[in-house]
Coordinates of N, CA, C and O in Angstrom, one line a residue:
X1 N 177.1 84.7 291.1 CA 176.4 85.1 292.4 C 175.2 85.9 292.0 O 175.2 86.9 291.3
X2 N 174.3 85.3 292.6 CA 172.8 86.6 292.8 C 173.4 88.0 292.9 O 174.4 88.5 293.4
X3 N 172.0 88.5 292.1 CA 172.5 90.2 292.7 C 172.3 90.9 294.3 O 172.7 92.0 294.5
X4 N 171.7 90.4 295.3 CA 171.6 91.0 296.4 C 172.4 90.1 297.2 O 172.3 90.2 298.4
X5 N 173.2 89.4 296.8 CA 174.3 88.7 297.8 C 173.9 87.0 297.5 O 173.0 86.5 296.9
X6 N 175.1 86.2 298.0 CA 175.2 84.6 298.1 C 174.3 84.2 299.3 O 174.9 84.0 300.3
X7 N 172.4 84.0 299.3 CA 171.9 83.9 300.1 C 170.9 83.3 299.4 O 170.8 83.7 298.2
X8 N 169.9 82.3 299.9 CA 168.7 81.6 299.3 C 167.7 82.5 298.4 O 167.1 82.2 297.4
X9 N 167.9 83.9 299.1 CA 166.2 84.7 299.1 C 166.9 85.6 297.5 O 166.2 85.7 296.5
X10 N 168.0 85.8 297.5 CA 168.2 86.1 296.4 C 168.8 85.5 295.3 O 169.2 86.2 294.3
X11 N 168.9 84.2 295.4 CA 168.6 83.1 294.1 C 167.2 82.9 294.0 O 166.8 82.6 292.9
X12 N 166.3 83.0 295.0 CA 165.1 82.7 294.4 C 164.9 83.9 293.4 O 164.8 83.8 292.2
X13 N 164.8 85.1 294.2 CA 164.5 86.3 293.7 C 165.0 86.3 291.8 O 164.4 86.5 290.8
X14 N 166.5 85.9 292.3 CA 167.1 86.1 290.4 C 166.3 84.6 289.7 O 166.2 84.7 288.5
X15 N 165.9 83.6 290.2 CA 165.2 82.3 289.4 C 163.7 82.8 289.0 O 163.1 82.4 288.0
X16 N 163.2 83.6 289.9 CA 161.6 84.1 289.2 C 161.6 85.0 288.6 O 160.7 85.1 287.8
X17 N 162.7 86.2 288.7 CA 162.9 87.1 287.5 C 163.1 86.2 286.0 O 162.5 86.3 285.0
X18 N 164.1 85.3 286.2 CA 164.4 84.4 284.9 C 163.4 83.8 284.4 O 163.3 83.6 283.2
X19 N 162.5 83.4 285.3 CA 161.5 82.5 285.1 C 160.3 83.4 284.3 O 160.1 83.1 283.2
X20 N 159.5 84.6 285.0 CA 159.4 85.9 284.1 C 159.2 85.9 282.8 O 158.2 85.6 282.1
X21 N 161.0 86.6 282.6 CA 161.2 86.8 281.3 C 161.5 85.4 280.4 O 162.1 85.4 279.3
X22 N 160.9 84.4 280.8 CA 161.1 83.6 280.1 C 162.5 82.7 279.7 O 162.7 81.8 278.9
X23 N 163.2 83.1 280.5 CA 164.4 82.2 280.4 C 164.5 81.2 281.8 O 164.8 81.5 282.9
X24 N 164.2 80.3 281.5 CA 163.6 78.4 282.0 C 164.5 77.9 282.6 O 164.4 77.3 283.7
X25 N 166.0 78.3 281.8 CA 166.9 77.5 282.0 C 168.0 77.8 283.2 O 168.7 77.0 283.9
X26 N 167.7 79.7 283.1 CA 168.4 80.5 284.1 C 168.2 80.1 285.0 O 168.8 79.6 286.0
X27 N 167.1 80.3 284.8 CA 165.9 79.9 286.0 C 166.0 79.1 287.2 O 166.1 79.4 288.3
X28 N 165.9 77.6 286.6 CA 166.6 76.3 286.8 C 167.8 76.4 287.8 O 167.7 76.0 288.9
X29 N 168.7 76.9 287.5 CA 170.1 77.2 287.7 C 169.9 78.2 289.0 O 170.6 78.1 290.0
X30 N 169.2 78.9 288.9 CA 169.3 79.9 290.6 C 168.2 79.6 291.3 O 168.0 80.1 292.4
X31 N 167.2 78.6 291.0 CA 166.2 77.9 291.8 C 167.0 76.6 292.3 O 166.4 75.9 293.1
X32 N 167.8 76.4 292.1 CA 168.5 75.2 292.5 C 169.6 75.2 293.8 O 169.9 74.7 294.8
X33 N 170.1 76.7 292.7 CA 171.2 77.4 293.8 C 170.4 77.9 295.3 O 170.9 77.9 296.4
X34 N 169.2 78.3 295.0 CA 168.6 78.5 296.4 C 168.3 77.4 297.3 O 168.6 77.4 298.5
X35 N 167.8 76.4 296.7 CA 167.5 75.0 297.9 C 168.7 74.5 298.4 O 168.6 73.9 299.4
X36 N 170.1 74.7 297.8 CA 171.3 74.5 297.8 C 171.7 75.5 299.1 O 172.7 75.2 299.7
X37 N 170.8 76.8 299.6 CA 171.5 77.1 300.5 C 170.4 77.2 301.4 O 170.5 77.7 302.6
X38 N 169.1 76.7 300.8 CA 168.1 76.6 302.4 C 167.0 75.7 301.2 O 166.3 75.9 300.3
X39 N 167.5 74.4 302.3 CA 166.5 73.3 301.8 C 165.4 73.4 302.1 O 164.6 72.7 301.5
X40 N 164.7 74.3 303.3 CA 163.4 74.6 303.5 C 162.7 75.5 302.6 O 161.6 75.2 302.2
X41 N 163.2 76.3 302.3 CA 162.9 77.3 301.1 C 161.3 76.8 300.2 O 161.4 76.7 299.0
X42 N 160.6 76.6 300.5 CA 159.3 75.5 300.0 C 158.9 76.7 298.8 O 158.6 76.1 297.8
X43 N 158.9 78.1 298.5 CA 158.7 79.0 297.5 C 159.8 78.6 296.2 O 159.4 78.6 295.1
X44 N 160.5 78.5 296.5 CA 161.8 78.1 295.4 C 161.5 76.4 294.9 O 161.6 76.1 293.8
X45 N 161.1 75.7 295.6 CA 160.7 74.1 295.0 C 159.3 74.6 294.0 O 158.8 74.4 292.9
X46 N 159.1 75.3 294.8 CA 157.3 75.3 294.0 C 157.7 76.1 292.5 O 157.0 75.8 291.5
X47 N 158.7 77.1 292.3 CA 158.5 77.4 291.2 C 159.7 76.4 290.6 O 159.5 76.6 289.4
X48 N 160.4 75.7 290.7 CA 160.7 74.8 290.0 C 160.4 73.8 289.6 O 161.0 73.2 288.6
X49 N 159.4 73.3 290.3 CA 158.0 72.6 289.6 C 157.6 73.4 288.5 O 157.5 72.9 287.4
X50 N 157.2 74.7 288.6 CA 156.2 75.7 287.3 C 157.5 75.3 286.2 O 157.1 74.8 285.2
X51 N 158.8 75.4 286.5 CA 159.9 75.3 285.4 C 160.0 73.8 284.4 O 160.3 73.7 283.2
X52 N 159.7 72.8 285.4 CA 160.0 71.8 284.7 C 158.2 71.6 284.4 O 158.2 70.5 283.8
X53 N 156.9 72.1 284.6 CA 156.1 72.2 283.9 C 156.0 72.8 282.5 O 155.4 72.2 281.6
X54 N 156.6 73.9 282.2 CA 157.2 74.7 281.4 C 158.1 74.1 280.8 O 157.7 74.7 279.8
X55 N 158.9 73.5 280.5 CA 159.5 72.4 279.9 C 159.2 71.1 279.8 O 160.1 70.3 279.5
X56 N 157.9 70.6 279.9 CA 157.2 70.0 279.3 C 157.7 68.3 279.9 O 157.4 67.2 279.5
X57 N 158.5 68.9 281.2 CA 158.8 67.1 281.9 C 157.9 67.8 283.6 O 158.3 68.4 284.6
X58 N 156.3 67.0 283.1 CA 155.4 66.9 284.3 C 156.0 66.0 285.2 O 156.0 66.6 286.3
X59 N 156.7 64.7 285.2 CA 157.2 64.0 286.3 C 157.9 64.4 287.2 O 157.9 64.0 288.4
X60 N 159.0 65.6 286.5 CA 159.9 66.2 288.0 C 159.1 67.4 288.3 O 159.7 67.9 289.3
X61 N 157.6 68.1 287.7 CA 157.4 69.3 288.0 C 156.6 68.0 289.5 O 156.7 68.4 290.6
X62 N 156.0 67.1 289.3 CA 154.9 66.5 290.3 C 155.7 66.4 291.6 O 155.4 67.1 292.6
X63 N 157.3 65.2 291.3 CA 157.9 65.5 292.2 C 157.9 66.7 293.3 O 157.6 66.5 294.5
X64 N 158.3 68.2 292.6 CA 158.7 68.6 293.3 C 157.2 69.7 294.0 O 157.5 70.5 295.0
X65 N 156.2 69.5 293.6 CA 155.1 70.0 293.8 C 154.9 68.9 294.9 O 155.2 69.4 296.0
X66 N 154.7 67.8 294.9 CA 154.4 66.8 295.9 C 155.1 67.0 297.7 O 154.9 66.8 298.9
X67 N 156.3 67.8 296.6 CA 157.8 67.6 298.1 C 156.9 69.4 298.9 O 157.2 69.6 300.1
X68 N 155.9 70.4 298.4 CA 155.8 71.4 298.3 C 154.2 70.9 299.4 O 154.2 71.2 300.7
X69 N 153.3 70.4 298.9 CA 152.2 70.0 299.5 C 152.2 69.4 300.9 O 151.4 69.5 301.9
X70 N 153.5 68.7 300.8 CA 153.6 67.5 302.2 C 153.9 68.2 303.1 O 154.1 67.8 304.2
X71 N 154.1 69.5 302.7 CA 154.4 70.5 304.3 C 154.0 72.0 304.0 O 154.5 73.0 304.5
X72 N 153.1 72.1 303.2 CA 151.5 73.2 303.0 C 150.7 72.7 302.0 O 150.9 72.7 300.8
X73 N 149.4 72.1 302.8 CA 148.7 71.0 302.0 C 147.8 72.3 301.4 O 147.1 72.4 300.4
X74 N 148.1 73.3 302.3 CA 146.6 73.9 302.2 C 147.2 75.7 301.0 O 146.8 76.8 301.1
X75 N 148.1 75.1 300.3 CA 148.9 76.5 299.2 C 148.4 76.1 298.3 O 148.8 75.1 297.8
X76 N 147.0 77.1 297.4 CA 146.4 77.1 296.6 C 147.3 76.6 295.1 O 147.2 75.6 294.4
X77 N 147.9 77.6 295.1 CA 148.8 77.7 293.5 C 149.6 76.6 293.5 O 149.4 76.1 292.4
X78 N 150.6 75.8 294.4 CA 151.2 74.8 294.2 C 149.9 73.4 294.0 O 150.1 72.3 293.5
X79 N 148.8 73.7 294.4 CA 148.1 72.7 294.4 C 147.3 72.6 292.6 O 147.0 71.6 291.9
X80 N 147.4 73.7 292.6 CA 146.6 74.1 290.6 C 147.6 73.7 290.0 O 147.3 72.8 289.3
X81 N 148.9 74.1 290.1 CA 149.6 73.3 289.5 C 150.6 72.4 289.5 O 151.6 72.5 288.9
X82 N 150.0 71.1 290.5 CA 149.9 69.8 290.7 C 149.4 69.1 289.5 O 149.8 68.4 288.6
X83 N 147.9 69.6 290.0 CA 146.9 69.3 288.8 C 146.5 69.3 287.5 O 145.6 68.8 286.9
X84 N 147.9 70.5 287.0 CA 148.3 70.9 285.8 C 149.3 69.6 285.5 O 149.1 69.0 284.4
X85 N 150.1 69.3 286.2 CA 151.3 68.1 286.3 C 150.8 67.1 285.9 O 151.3 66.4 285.0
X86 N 149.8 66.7 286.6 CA 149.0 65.5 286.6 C 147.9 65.5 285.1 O 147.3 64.5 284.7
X87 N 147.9 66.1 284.8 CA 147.2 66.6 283.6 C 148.0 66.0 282.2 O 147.7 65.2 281.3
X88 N 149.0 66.5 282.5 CA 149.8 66.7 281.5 C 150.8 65.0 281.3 O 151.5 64.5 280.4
X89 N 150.4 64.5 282.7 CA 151.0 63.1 282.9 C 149.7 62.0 282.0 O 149.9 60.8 281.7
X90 N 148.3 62.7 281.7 CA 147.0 61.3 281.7 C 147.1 61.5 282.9 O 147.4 60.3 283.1
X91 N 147.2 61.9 284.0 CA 146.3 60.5 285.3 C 145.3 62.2 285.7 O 145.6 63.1 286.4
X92 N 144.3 62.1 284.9 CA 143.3 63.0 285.2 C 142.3 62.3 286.6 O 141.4 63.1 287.1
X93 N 142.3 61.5 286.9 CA 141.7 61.1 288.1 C 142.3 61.5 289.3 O 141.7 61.7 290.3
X94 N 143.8 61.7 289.0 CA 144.4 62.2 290.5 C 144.5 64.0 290.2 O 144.9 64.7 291.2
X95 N 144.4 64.6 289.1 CA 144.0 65.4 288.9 C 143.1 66.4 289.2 O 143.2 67.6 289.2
X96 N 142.0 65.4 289.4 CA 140.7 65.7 289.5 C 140.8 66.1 291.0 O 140.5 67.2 291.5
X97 N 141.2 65.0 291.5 CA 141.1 65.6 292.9 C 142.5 66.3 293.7 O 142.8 66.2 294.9
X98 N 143.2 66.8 292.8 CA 143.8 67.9 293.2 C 142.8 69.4 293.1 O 142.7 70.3 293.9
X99 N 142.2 69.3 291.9 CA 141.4 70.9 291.3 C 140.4 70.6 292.7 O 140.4 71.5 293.5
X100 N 139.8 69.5 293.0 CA 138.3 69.8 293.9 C 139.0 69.6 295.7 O 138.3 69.4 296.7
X101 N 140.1 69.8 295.5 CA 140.9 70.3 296.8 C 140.5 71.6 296.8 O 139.6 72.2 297.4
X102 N 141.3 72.0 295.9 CA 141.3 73.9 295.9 C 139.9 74.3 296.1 O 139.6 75.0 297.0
X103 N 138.9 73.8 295.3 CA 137.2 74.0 294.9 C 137.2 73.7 296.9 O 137.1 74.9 297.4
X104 N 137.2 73.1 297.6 CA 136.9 73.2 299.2 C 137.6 74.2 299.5 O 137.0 74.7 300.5
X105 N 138.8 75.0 299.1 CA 139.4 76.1 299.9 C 139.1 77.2 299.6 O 139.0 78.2 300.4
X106 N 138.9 77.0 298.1 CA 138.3 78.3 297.1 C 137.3 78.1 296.5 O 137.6 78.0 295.3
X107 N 135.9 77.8 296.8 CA 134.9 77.8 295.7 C 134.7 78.2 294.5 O 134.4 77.4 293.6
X108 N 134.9 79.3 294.3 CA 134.7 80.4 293.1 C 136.0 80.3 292.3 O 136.1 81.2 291.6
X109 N 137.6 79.0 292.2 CA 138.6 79.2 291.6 C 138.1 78.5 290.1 O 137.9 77.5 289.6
X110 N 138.2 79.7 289.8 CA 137.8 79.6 288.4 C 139.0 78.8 287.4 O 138.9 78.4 286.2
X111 N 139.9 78.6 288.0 CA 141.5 77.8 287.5 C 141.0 76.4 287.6 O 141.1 75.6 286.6
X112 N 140.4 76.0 289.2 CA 140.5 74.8 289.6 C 138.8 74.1 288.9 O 138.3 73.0 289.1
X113 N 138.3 75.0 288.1 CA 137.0 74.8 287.4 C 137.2 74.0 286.4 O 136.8 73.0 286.0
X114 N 138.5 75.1 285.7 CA 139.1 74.9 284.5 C 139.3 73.9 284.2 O 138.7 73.4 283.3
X115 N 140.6 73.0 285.4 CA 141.1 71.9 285.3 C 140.3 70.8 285.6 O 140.8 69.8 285.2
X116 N 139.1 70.7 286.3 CA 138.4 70.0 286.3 C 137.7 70.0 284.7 O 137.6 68.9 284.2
X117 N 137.4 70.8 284.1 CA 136.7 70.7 282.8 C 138.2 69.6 281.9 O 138.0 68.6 281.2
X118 N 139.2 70.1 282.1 CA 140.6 69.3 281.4 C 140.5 68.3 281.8 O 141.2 67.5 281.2
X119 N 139.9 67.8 282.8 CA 140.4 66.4 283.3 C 139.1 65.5 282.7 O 139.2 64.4 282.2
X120 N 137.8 66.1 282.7 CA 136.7 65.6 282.4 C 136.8 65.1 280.4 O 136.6 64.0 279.9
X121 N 137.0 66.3 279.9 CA 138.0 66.3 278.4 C 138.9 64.8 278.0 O 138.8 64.0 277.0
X122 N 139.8 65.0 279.4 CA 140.9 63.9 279.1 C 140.3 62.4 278.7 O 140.3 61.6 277.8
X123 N 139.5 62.7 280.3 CA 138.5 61.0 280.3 C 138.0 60.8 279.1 O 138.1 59.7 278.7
X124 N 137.4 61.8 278.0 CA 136.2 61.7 277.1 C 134.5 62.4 277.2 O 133.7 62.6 276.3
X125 N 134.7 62.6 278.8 CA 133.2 62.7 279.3 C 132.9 64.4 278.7 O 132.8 65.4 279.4
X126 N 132.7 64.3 277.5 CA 132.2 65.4 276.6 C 130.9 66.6 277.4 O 130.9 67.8 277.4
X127 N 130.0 65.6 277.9 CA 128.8 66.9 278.4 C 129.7 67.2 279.6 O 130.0 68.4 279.4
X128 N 130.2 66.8 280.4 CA 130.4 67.0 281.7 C 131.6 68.2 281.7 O 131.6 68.8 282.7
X129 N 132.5 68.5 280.6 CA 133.7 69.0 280.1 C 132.9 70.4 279.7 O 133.4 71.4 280.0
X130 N 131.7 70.3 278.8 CA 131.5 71.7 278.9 C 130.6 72.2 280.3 O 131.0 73.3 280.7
X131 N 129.7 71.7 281.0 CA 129.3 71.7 281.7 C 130.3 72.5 283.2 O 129.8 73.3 283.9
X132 N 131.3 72.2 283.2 CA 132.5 72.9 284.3 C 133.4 73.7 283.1 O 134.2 74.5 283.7
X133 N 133.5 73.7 282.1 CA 133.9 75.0 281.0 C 133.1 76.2 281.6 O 133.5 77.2 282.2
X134 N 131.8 75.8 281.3 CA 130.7 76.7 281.2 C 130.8 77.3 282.6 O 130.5 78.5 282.7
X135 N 131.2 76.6 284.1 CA 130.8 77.1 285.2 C 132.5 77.8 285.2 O 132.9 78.3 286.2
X136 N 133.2 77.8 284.2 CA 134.9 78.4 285.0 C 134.5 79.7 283.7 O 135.1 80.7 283.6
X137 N 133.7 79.4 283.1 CA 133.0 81.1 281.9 C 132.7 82.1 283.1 O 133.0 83.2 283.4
X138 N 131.7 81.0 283.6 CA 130.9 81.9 284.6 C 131.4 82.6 285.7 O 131.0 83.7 286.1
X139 N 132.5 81.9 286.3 CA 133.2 82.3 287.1 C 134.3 83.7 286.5 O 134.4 84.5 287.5
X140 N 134.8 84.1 285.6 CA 135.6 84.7 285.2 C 136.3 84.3 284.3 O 136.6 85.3 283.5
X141 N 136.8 82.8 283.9 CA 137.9 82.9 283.0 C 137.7 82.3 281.8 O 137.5 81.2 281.3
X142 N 137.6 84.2 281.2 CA 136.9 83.3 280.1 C 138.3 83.5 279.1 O 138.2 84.3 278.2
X143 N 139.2 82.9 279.2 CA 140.4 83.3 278.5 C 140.4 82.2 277.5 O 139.6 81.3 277.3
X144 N 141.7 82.5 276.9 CA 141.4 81.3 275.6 C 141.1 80.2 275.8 O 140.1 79.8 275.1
X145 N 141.7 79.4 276.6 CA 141.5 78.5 277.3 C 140.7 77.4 277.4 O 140.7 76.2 276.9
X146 N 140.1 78.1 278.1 CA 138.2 77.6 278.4 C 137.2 77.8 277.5 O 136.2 77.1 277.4
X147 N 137.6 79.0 276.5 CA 136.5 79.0 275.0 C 137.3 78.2 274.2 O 136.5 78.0 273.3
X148 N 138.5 77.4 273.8 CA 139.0 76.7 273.5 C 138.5 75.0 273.7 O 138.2 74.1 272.9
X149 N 138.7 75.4 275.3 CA 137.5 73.3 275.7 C 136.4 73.5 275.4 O 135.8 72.7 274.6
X150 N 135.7 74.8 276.0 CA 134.4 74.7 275.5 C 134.0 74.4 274.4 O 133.1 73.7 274.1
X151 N 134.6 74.9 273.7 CA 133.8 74.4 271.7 C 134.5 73.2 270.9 O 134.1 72.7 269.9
X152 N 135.6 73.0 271.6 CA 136.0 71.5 271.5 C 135.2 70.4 272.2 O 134.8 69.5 271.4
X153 N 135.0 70.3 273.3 CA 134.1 70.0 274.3 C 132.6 69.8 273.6 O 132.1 68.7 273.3
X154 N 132.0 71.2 273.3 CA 130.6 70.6 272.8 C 130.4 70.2 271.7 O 129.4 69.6 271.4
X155 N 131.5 70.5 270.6 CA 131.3 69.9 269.3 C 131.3 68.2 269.0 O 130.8 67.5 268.1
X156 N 132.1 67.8 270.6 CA 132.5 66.2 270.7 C 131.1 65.7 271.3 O 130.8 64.6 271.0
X157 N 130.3 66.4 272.2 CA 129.1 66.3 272.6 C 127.9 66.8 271.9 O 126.8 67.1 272.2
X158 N 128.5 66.8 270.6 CA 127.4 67.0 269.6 C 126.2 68.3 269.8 O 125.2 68.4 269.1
X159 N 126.5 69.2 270.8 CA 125.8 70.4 271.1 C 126.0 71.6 269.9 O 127.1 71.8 269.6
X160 N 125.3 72.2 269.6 CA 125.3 73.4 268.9 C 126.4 74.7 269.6 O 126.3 74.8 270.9
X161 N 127.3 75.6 269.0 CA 127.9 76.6 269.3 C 127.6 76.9 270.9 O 126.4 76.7 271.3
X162 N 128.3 77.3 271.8 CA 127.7 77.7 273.1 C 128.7 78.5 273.4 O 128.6 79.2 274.5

């Protein structure tokens, strides 16, 4: 049993502490138990998507991100990572236009820049990959990430250091 009682809000609560510290599996296990006691619960599917993203099977994270969209099309973070799902599946074209969803809701998502630069990567399209690198720098994220595509990116586009 959850620690604040046998109720949805506190399996989610003990599945994202699990999820947190890093244990996936716990995780799993009280994000489950929560849909188990409120199938609407749309917060609890979404991070069980992040879980089975995190464990490296994109097909049930898409699933359950898909089941998350079809009733809040318009929830930023379930939508980035969609597109992280989709990423991780090859189908960077449907990818693509998961990130340039968020880019209409959020301009300036320096995440959904990112992933558009990963999807452009995936295709091959080398200038185009640093070119949205370069605008998710500009934006803020310049985490490993993005200096990681970027100089992978222009080395494959034959550009000098950037």
């Amino acid at each position: 049993m959850a620690f604040g009682g046998e109720n949805a809000e506190s399996y989610y609560d003990e599945g994202l502490t699990a999820f947190i510290k890093g244990d996936v599996d716990a995780a799993l296990g009280f994000l489950k138990r929560a849909l188990e006691l409120d199938p609407d619960l749309l917060a609890a599917r979404h991070q069980l998507g992040r879980c089975y993203l995190r464990l490296g099977q994109p097909g049930l994270a898409v699933d359950y991100l898909q089941q998350v969209l079809t009733r809040r099309p318009d929830l930023v973070p379930a939508r980035l990572d969609l597109g992280t799902a989709l990423l991780q599946q090859g189908r960077a074209d449907e990818s693509r236009r998961q990130f340039s969803q968020v880019l209409t809701l959020q301009a300036q998502n320096a995440r959904a820049q990112l992933g558009l630069a990963q999807a452009a990567f995936q295709e091959g399209n080398w200038p185009s990959a640093v070119a949205l690198a370069q605008t998710a720098r500009g934006q803020g994220a310049a985490s490993f990430a993005v200096l990681l595509l970027l100089g992978r990116a222009a080395k494959l586009a034959g550009n000098e250091p950037v």
